[in-house]
Structure formats: structure tokens, C-alpha cells
Amino acid sequence: MFEVPMYRKNGSRIELQDLLEKVPDNDWVWLIIEFDGVANLPNDESIDEFQNRIRYLPKGLVQTWENILRFSRCIDYTVDCLIVAVSCVEQVDVERLLNDEFQDCVIFIRAIDSTDWMLHASNPEILDGFKIVTS
């Protein structure tokens, strides 16, 4: 795992979509556990409505690869988020993830207060891709 600023040295901002571009097509289970930011969500759903909807889901909002990509394209600005990919949703312990214990995750992406990304990928090639995006 590594932590990087959300802003590159050239001043451009790294968003979720930039990170996901380095992930190959997959059949992992993607979970949106937390999200706060600015987005044009489908069905004119507000961020408050979206947050209320996912807040009470025991494993977060379960997504396919295609759906998490679609979600990332709706985002204009990320403040906070916790999004993970796992091979088996039954293994997920949200409380552990909220404490940054990501060992059971294929991918762990966390945005912190509009300032930093915490990133982990069990696949070294994906992790290297994250490092390229964030440099």
C-alpha cells in the first residue's frame, strides 16, 4: 500500500477514473463503502441520497466492473471515498476496511479529505500502474 497526494506536481488532480484506467477488465466484486464528492449520478440522485442509500448496506454498494467504471465517469470531484475490489463478497469485513485493513482485497482505493489517495493492489502490475498515474 502507498499514499500519494491527490494533486500531481503539475497541479492536475487525480480522480478515481484515472486510477481505474490502470485496472484490466475483471470479474471482481467492487464495493463502494463510502463516497463524498461532486458527481452527476444517474437518475438525478443527489450525493446526500447516494450516501444515505449506501450507509445502511452491510457490505456497501455492490458493483460490477462495468458499473464501477460508469460510476467513476460520473465523478467531478472526490472528497472522501472507500472503494474495494474483492474476489468473494462474503469475506468482506467493512469495519476492518474502515480501519485500513485491506489484506483481503484485490484492490483498495481510499480518498482522504481531498488531499491524499491510499492505494493497494495485490497484483504488482496494477500497483505499478497506480504509481505511474500518480507521478
Short mmCIF file of N, CA and C in Angstrom, two decimals:
data_model
loop_
_atom_site.label_atom_id
_atom_site.label_comp_id
_atom_site.label_asym_id
_atom_site.label_seq_id
_atom_site.Cartn_x
_atom_site.Cartn_y
_atom_site.Cartn_z
N MET A 1 0.84 -1.18 0.00
CA MET A 1 0.00 0.00 0.00
C MET A 1 0.89 1.24 0.00
N PHE A 2 0.42 2.26 -0.67
CA PHE A 2 1.14 3.52 -0.63
C PHE A 2 0.14 4.67 -0.63
N GLU A 3 0.61 5.81 -0.18
CA GLU A 3 -0.22 7.01 -0.08
C GLU A 3 0.41 8.10 -0.92
N VAL A 4 -0.43 8.78 -1.72
CA VAL A 4 0.06 9.85 -2.59
C VAL A 4 -0.89 11.03 -2.54
N PRO A 5 -0.39 12.22 -2.81
CA PRO A 5 -1.27 13.40 -2.88
C PRO A 5 -2.25 13.26 -4.05
N MET A 6 -3.42 13.86 -3.91
CA MET A 6 -4.40 13.87 -4.99
C MET A 6 -3.98 14.76 -6.15
N TYR A 7 -3.05 15.65 -5.87
CA TYR A 7 -2.59 16.55 -6.92
C TYR A 7 -1.18 16.17 -7.36
N ARG A 8 -1.00 16.07 -8.67
CA ARG A 8 0.32 15.80 -9.22
C ARG A 8 1.19 17.06 -9.09
N LYS A 9 2.46 16.91 -9.34
CA LYS A 9 3.39 18.05 -9.26
C LYS A 9 3.02 19.14 -10.24
N ASN A 10 2.39 18.75 -11.38
CA ASN A 10 2.00 19.76 -12.37
C ASN A 10 0.67 20.45 -12.03
N GLY A 11 0.07 20.08 -10.87
CA GLY A 11 -1.16 20.71 -10.41
C GLY A 11 -2.43 20.02 -10.84
N SER A 12 -2.33 19.03 -11.74
CA SER A 12 -3.54 18.32 -12.16
C SER A 12 -4.00 17.37 -11.06
N ARG A 13 -5.29 17.14 -11.02
CA ARG A 13 -5.90 16.34 -9.95
C ARG A 13 -6.10 14.90 -10.42
N ILE A 14 -5.80 13.96 -9.56
CA ILE A 14 -6.01 12.54 -9.84
C ILE A 14 -7.40 12.17 -9.34
N GLU A 15 -8.20 11.61 -10.21
CA GLU A 15 -9.55 11.17 -9.84
C GLU A 15 -9.64 9.65 -9.95
N LEU A 16 -10.73 9.11 -9.43
CA LEU A 16 -10.96 7.67 -9.44
C LEU A 16 -10.86 7.10 -10.85
N GLN A 17 -11.42 7.77 -11.81
CA GLN A 17 -11.39 7.30 -13.19
C GLN A 17 -9.95 7.11 -13.68
N ASP A 18 -9.06 8.01 -13.31
CA ASP A 18 -7.64 7.89 -13.70
C ASP A 18 -7.03 6.60 -13.14
N LEU A 19 -7.38 6.29 -11.90
CA LEU A 19 -6.84 5.09 -11.26
C LEU A 19 -7.41 3.83 -11.90
N LEU A 20 -8.72 3.82 -12.14
CA LEU A 20 -9.35 2.62 -12.70
C LEU A 20 -8.91 2.33 -14.13
N GLU A 21 -8.42 3.34 -14.83
CA GLU A 21 -7.90 3.10 -16.19
C GLU A 21 -6.70 2.16 -16.18
N LYS A 22 -6.06 1.99 -15.04
CA LYS A 22 -4.90 1.10 -14.93
C LYS A 22 -5.28 -0.31 -14.48
N VAL A 23 -6.57 -0.56 -14.32
CA VAL A 23 -7.05 -1.87 -13.89
C VAL A 23 -7.62 -2.59 -15.12
N PRO A 24 -7.18 -3.82 -15.38
CA PRO A 24 -7.71 -4.55 -16.53
C PRO A 24 -9.16 -4.98 -16.29
N ASP A 25 -9.86 -5.31 -17.37
CA ASP A 25 -11.21 -5.86 -17.23
C ASP A 25 -11.15 -7.03 -16.26
N ASN A 26 -12.19 -7.16 -15.45
CA ASN A 26 -12.16 -8.19 -14.41
C ASN A 26 -13.57 -8.60 -14.01
N ASP A 27 -13.64 -9.66 -13.23
CA ASP A 27 -14.93 -10.12 -12.70
C ASP A 27 -14.96 -10.05 -11.18
N TRP A 28 -14.14 -9.18 -10.61
CA TRP A 28 -14.14 -8.99 -9.16
C TRP A 28 -15.43 -8.32 -8.72
N VAL A 29 -15.71 -8.44 -7.45
CA VAL A 29 -16.84 -7.74 -6.84
C VAL A 29 -16.30 -6.41 -6.32
N TRP A 30 -16.89 -5.32 -6.79
CA TRP A 30 -16.49 -3.97 -6.38
C TRP A 30 -17.49 -3.44 -5.36
N LEU A 31 -16.98 -2.83 -4.31
CA LEU A 31 -17.83 -2.31 -3.24
C LEU A 31 -17.54 -0.83 -3.01
N ILE A 32 -18.58 -0.03 -3.09
CA ILE A 32 -18.47 1.38 -2.72
C ILE A 32 -18.94 1.45 -1.27
N ILE A 33 -18.01 1.63 -0.37
CA ILE A 33 -18.33 1.63 1.05
C ILE A 33 -18.58 3.05 1.54
N GLU A 34 -17.82 4.00 1.02
CA GLU A 34 -18.01 5.43 1.35
C GLU A 34 -17.78 6.25 0.09
N PHE A 35 -18.52 7.33 -0.04
CA PHE A 35 -18.22 8.30 -1.09
C PHE A 35 -18.77 9.66 -0.69
N ASP A 36 -17.93 10.66 -0.83
CA ASP A 36 -18.35 12.05 -0.68
C ASP A 36 -17.62 12.83 -1.75
N GLY A 37 -18.35 13.64 -2.46
CA GLY A 37 -17.74 14.43 -3.52
C GLY A 37 -18.81 15.09 -4.36
N VAL A 38 -18.42 15.47 -5.56
CA VAL A 38 -19.32 16.09 -6.52
C VAL A 38 -19.44 15.13 -7.69
N ALA A 39 -20.69 14.81 -8.05
CA ALA A 39 -20.90 13.86 -9.14
C ALA A 39 -22.27 14.09 -9.77
N ASN A 40 -22.36 13.73 -11.03
CA ASN A 40 -23.64 13.73 -11.74
C ASN A 40 -24.13 12.29 -11.79
N LEU A 41 -24.79 11.88 -10.73
CA LEU A 41 -25.22 10.49 -10.59
C LEU A 41 -26.44 10.20 -11.46
N PRO A 42 -26.60 8.93 -11.85
CA PRO A 42 -27.77 8.55 -12.64
C PRO A 42 -29.08 8.83 -11.90
N ASN A 43 -30.12 8.99 -12.65
CA ASN A 43 -31.47 9.22 -12.10
C ASN A 43 -31.56 10.47 -11.25
N ASP A 44 -30.68 11.45 -11.51
CA ASP A 44 -30.68 12.71 -10.76
C ASP A 44 -30.57 12.51 -9.25
N GLU A 45 -29.92 11.43 -8.83
CA GLU A 45 -29.72 11.18 -7.41
C GLU A 45 -28.68 12.16 -6.87
N SER A 46 -28.97 12.77 -5.74
CA SER A 46 -28.02 13.69 -5.12
C SER A 46 -26.97 12.89 -4.35
N ILE A 47 -25.87 13.55 -4.03
CA ILE A 47 -24.83 12.90 -3.23
C ILE A 47 -25.39 12.50 -1.87
N ASP A 48 -26.21 13.36 -1.26
CA ASP A 48 -26.82 13.02 0.03
C ASP A 48 -27.68 11.77 -0.08
N GLU A 49 -28.48 11.68 -1.13
CA GLU A 49 -29.32 10.50 -1.33
C GLU A 49 -28.45 9.25 -1.53
N PHE A 50 -27.39 9.40 -2.31
CA PHE A 50 -26.49 8.28 -2.56
C PHE A 50 -25.83 7.82 -1.25
N GLN A 51 -25.33 8.77 -0.46
CA GLN A 51 -24.70 8.43 0.81
C GLN A 51 -25.68 7.73 1.74
N ASN A 52 -26.91 8.23 1.81
CA ASN A 52 -27.92 7.59 2.66
C ASN A 52 -28.23 6.18 2.18
N ARG A 53 -28.21 5.99 0.87
CA ARG A 53 -28.52 4.67 0.32
C ARG A 53 -27.43 3.66 0.67
N ILE A 54 -26.16 4.06 0.58
CA ILE A 54 -25.10 3.08 0.84
C ILE A 54 -24.76 2.94 2.33
N ARG A 55 -25.12 3.92 3.12
CA ARG A 55 -24.76 3.93 4.54
C ARG A 55 -25.25 2.68 5.28
N TYR A 56 -26.41 2.19 4.92
CA TYR A 56 -27.00 1.09 5.67
C TYR A 56 -26.84 -0.26 4.99
N LEU A 57 -26.10 -0.30 3.91
CA LEU A 57 -25.84 -1.58 3.25
C LEU A 57 -24.68 -2.27 3.97
N PRO A 58 -24.86 -3.51 4.40
CA PRO A 58 -23.84 -4.16 5.24
C PRO A 58 -22.47 -4.32 4.58
N LYS A 59 -22.43 -4.40 3.26
CA LYS A 59 -21.16 -4.55 2.55
C LYS A 59 -20.89 -3.37 1.62
N GLY A 60 -21.63 -2.29 1.78
CA GLY A 60 -21.52 -1.19 0.84
C GLY A 60 -22.33 -1.49 -0.40
N LEU A 61 -22.21 -0.65 -1.40
CA LEU A 61 -22.94 -0.83 -2.65
C LEU A 61 -22.14 -1.76 -3.55
N VAL A 62 -22.70 -2.93 -3.83
CA VAL A 62 -22.03 -3.95 -4.63
C VAL A 62 -22.15 -3.58 -6.10
N GLN A 63 -21.00 -3.61 -6.80
CA GLN A 63 -20.95 -3.20 -8.20
C GLN A 63 -20.17 -4.21 -9.04
N THR A 64 -20.48 -4.25 -10.32
CA THR A 64 -19.66 -4.99 -11.28
C THR A 64 -18.56 -4.06 -11.78
N TRP A 65 -17.63 -4.60 -12.53
CA TRP A 65 -16.57 -3.79 -13.12
C TRP A 65 -17.16 -2.70 -14.01
N GLU A 66 -18.11 -3.06 -14.85
CA GLU A 66 -18.72 -2.08 -15.75
C GLU A 66 -19.40 -0.97 -14.97
N ASN A 67 -20.07 -1.33 -13.89
CA ASN A 67 -20.79 -0.32 -13.09
C ASN A 67 -19.84 0.60 -12.32
N ILE A 68 -18.73 0.06 -11.84
CA ILE A 68 -17.80 0.93 -11.11
C ILE A 68 -17.12 1.89 -12.09
N LEU A 69 -16.87 1.44 -13.31
CA LEU A 69 -16.33 2.35 -14.33
C LEU A 69 -17.32 3.45 -14.64
N ARG A 70 -18.58 3.08 -14.81
CA ARG A 70 -19.63 4.06 -15.09
C ARG A 70 -19.73 5.07 -13.95
N PHE A 71 -19.68 4.58 -12.72
CA PHE A 71 -19.72 5.45 -11.55
C PHE A 71 -18.54 6.43 -11.58
N SER A 72 -17.35 5.93 -11.88
CA SER A 72 -16.15 6.79 -11.87
C SER A 72 -16.25 7.91 -12.91
N ARG A 73 -16.94 7.65 -14.00
CA ARG A 73 -17.09 8.67 -15.05
C ARG A 73 -18.07 9.77 -14.65
N CYS A 74 -18.90 9.50 -13.65
CA CYS A 74 -19.88 10.49 -13.16
C CYS A 74 -19.25 11.47 -12.18
N ILE A 75 -18.08 11.14 -11.66
CA ILE A 75 -17.47 11.92 -10.59
C ILE A 75 -16.73 13.13 -11.16
N ASP A 76 -17.05 14.29 -10.62
CA ASP A 76 -16.34 15.52 -10.96
C ASP A 76 -15.22 15.81 -9.96
N TYR A 77 -15.44 15.43 -8.70
CA TYR A 77 -14.50 15.79 -7.64
C TYR A 77 -14.71 14.83 -6.46
N THR A 78 -13.64 14.19 -6.01
CA THR A 78 -13.73 13.27 -4.88
C THR A 78 -13.19 13.95 -3.63
N VAL A 79 -13.97 13.90 -2.56
CA VAL A 79 -13.53 14.39 -1.26
C VAL A 79 -13.03 13.20 -0.44
N ASP A 80 -13.91 12.26 -0.17
CA ASP A 80 -13.58 11.04 0.57
C ASP A 80 -14.21 9.86 -0.14
N CYS A 81 -13.53 8.74 -0.15
CA CYS A 81 -14.17 7.52 -0.64
C CYS A 81 -13.41 6.31 -0.13
N LEU A 82 -14.11 5.21 -0.11
CA LEU A 82 -13.51 3.91 0.16
C LEU A 82 -14.16 2.94 -0.81
N ILE A 83 -13.36 2.45 -1.74
CA ILE A 83 -13.84 1.53 -2.76
C ILE A 83 -12.85 0.37 -2.81
N VAL A 84 -13.38 -0.85 -2.80
CA VAL A 84 -12.51 -2.03 -2.84
C VAL A 84 -13.02 -3.01 -3.89
N ALA A 85 -12.11 -3.85 -4.33
CA ALA A 85 -12.45 -4.99 -5.17
C ALA A 85 -12.04 -6.24 -4.41
N VAL A 86 -12.93 -7.22 -4.40
CA VAL A 86 -12.66 -8.49 -3.72
C VAL A 86 -13.08 -9.63 -4.65
N SER A 87 -12.54 -10.79 -4.38
CA SER A 87 -12.94 -11.94 -5.18
C SER A 87 -14.19 -12.60 -4.62
N CYS A 88 -14.45 -12.39 -3.33
CA CYS A 88 -15.61 -13.01 -2.69
C CYS A 88 -16.19 -12.03 -1.66
N VAL A 89 -17.41 -11.59 -1.89
CA VAL A 89 -18.02 -10.57 -1.03
C VAL A 89 -18.26 -11.09 0.39
N GLU A 90 -18.42 -12.39 0.54
CA GLU A 90 -18.67 -12.95 1.87
C GLU A 90 -17.50 -12.72 2.82
N GLN A 91 -16.29 -12.55 2.28
CA GLN A 91 -15.10 -12.34 3.12
C GLN A 91 -15.00 -10.92 3.66
N VAL A 92 -15.79 -10.02 3.16
CA VAL A 92 -15.62 -8.59 3.46
C VAL A 92 -16.06 -8.27 4.88
N ASP A 93 -15.18 -7.59 5.59
CA ASP A 93 -15.48 -7.06 6.92
C ASP A 93 -15.31 -5.54 6.82
N VAL A 94 -16.42 -4.83 6.71
CA VAL A 94 -16.39 -3.39 6.47
C VAL A 94 -15.66 -2.66 7.60
N GLU A 95 -15.84 -3.08 8.83
CA GLU A 95 -15.16 -2.42 9.95
C GLU A 95 -13.64 -2.49 9.80
N ARG A 96 -13.14 -3.63 9.35
CA ARG A 96 -11.69 -3.75 9.12
C ARG A 96 -11.25 -2.83 8.00
N LEU A 97 -12.05 -2.75 6.94
CA LEU A 97 -11.70 -1.87 5.82
C LEU A 97 -11.68 -0.41 6.25
N LEU A 98 -12.63 -0.03 7.09
CA LEU A 98 -12.66 1.35 7.58
C LEU A 98 -11.44 1.68 8.43
N ASN A 99 -10.79 0.64 8.95
CA ASN A 99 -9.55 0.81 9.71
C ASN A 99 -8.31 0.57 8.84
N ASP A 100 -8.52 0.62 7.52
CA ASP A 100 -7.44 0.46 6.53
C ASP A 100 -6.76 -0.90 6.59
N GLU A 101 -7.52 -1.92 6.98
CA GLU A 101 -7.02 -3.30 6.94
C GLU A 101 -7.54 -3.91 5.64
N PHE A 102 -6.69 -3.96 4.64
CA PHE A 102 -7.10 -4.27 3.28
C PHE A 102 -6.55 -5.61 2.78
N GLN A 103 -6.05 -6.44 3.65
CA GLN A 103 -5.36 -7.66 3.25
C GLN A 103 -6.22 -8.59 2.39
N ASP A 104 -7.52 -8.60 2.58
CA ASP A 104 -8.39 -9.50 1.81
C ASP A 104 -8.85 -8.89 0.49
N CYS A 105 -8.36 -7.71 0.16
CA CYS A 105 -8.81 -7.01 -1.04
C CYS A 105 -7.86 -7.24 -2.21
N VAL A 106 -8.45 -7.35 -3.39
CA VAL A 106 -7.65 -7.37 -4.61
C VAL A 106 -7.17 -5.94 -4.87
N ILE A 107 -8.07 -4.98 -4.66
CA ILE A 107 -7.75 -3.55 -4.82
C ILE A 107 -8.42 -2.78 -3.68
N PHE A 108 -7.70 -1.79 -3.17
CA PHE A 108 -8.18 -0.92 -2.09
C PHE A 108 -7.88 0.50 -2.53
N ILE A 109 -8.91 1.33 -2.63
CA ILE A 109 -8.76 2.73 -3.04
C ILE A 109 -9.46 3.59 -2.00
N ARG A 110 -8.70 4.48 -1.39
CA ARG A 110 -9.29 5.37 -0.39
C ARG A 110 -8.85 6.80 -0.64
N ALA A 111 -9.82 7.70 -0.70
CA ALA A 111 -9.54 9.13 -0.80
C ALA A 111 -9.73 9.73 0.59
N ILE A 112 -8.81 10.62 0.95
CA ILE A 112 -8.84 11.20 2.29
C ILE A 112 -8.90 12.72 2.19
N ASP A 113 -10.04 13.27 2.55
CA ASP A 113 -10.21 14.71 2.74
C ASP A 113 -9.67 15.58 1.59
N SER A 114 -9.92 15.14 0.37
CA SER A 114 -9.50 15.89 -0.84
C SER A 114 -7.99 16.11 -0.93
N THR A 115 -7.21 15.36 -0.18
CA THR A 115 -5.77 15.60 -0.18
C THR A 115 -4.93 14.41 -0.62
N ASP A 116 -5.30 13.20 -0.21
CA ASP A 116 -4.46 12.03 -0.48
C ASP A 116 -5.28 10.84 -0.96
N TRP A 117 -4.60 9.98 -1.70
CA TRP A 117 -5.11 8.66 -2.06
C TRP A 117 -4.29 7.62 -1.31
N MET A 118 -4.95 6.63 -0.74
CA MET A 118 -4.29 5.43 -0.23
C MET A 118 -4.64 4.32 -1.21
N LEU A 119 -3.62 3.64 -1.73
CA LEU A 119 -3.83 2.67 -2.80
C LEU A 119 -3.12 1.36 -2.50
N HIS A 120 -3.81 0.27 -2.83
CA HIS A 120 -3.22 -1.06 -2.72
C HIS A 120 -3.78 -1.91 -3.85
N ALA A 121 -2.93 -2.75 -4.41
CA ALA A 121 -3.37 -3.76 -5.37
C ALA A 121 -2.54 -5.01 -5.12
N SER A 122 -3.19 -6.15 -5.06
CA SER A 122 -2.46 -7.40 -4.84
C SER A 122 -1.64 -7.78 -6.08
N ASN A 123 -2.03 -7.27 -7.24
CA ASN A 123 -1.31 -7.51 -8.49
C ASN A 123 -0.25 -6.42 -8.66
N PRO A 124 1.03 -6.81 -8.74
CA PRO A 124 2.10 -5.80 -8.84
C PRO A 124 2.00 -4.93 -10.09
N GLU A 125 1.48 -5.47 -11.19
CA GLU A 125 1.35 -4.67 -12.41
C GLU A 125 0.33 -3.55 -12.23
N ILE A 126 -0.77 -3.84 -11.54
CA ILE A 126 -1.77 -2.81 -11.27
C ILE A 126 -1.18 -1.77 -10.33
N LEU A 127 -0.47 -2.22 -9.31
CA LEU A 127 0.16 -1.30 -8.37
C LEU A 127 1.15 -0.38 -9.09
N ASP A 128 1.92 -0.94 -10.02
CA ASP A 128 2.83 -0.12 -10.82
C ASP A 128 2.06 0.89 -11.66
N GLY A 129 0.91 0.48 -12.21
CA GLY A 129 0.06 1.40 -12.97
C GLY A 129 -0.43 2.55 -12.12
N PHE A 130 -0.82 2.25 -10.88
CA PHE A 130 -1.23 3.31 -9.95
C PHE A 130 -0.08 4.30 -9.73
N LYS A 131 1.11 3.77 -9.58
CA LYS A 131 2.27 4.64 -9.34
C LYS A 131 2.54 5.56 -10.53
N ILE A 132 2.33 5.04 -11.74
CA ILE A 132 2.53 5.86 -12.94
C ILE A 132 1.49 6.98 -13.00
N VAL A 133 0.23 6.64 -12.73
CA VAL A 133 -0.85 7.65 -12.76
C VAL A 133 -0.60 8.76 -11.77
N THR A 134 -0.04 8.41 -10.63
CA THR A 134 0.08 9.39 -9.54
C THR A 134 1.39 10.17 -9.58
N SER A 135 2.24 9.89 -10.55
CA SER A 135 3.52 10.62 -10.59
C SER A 135 3.43 11.87 -11.44
#
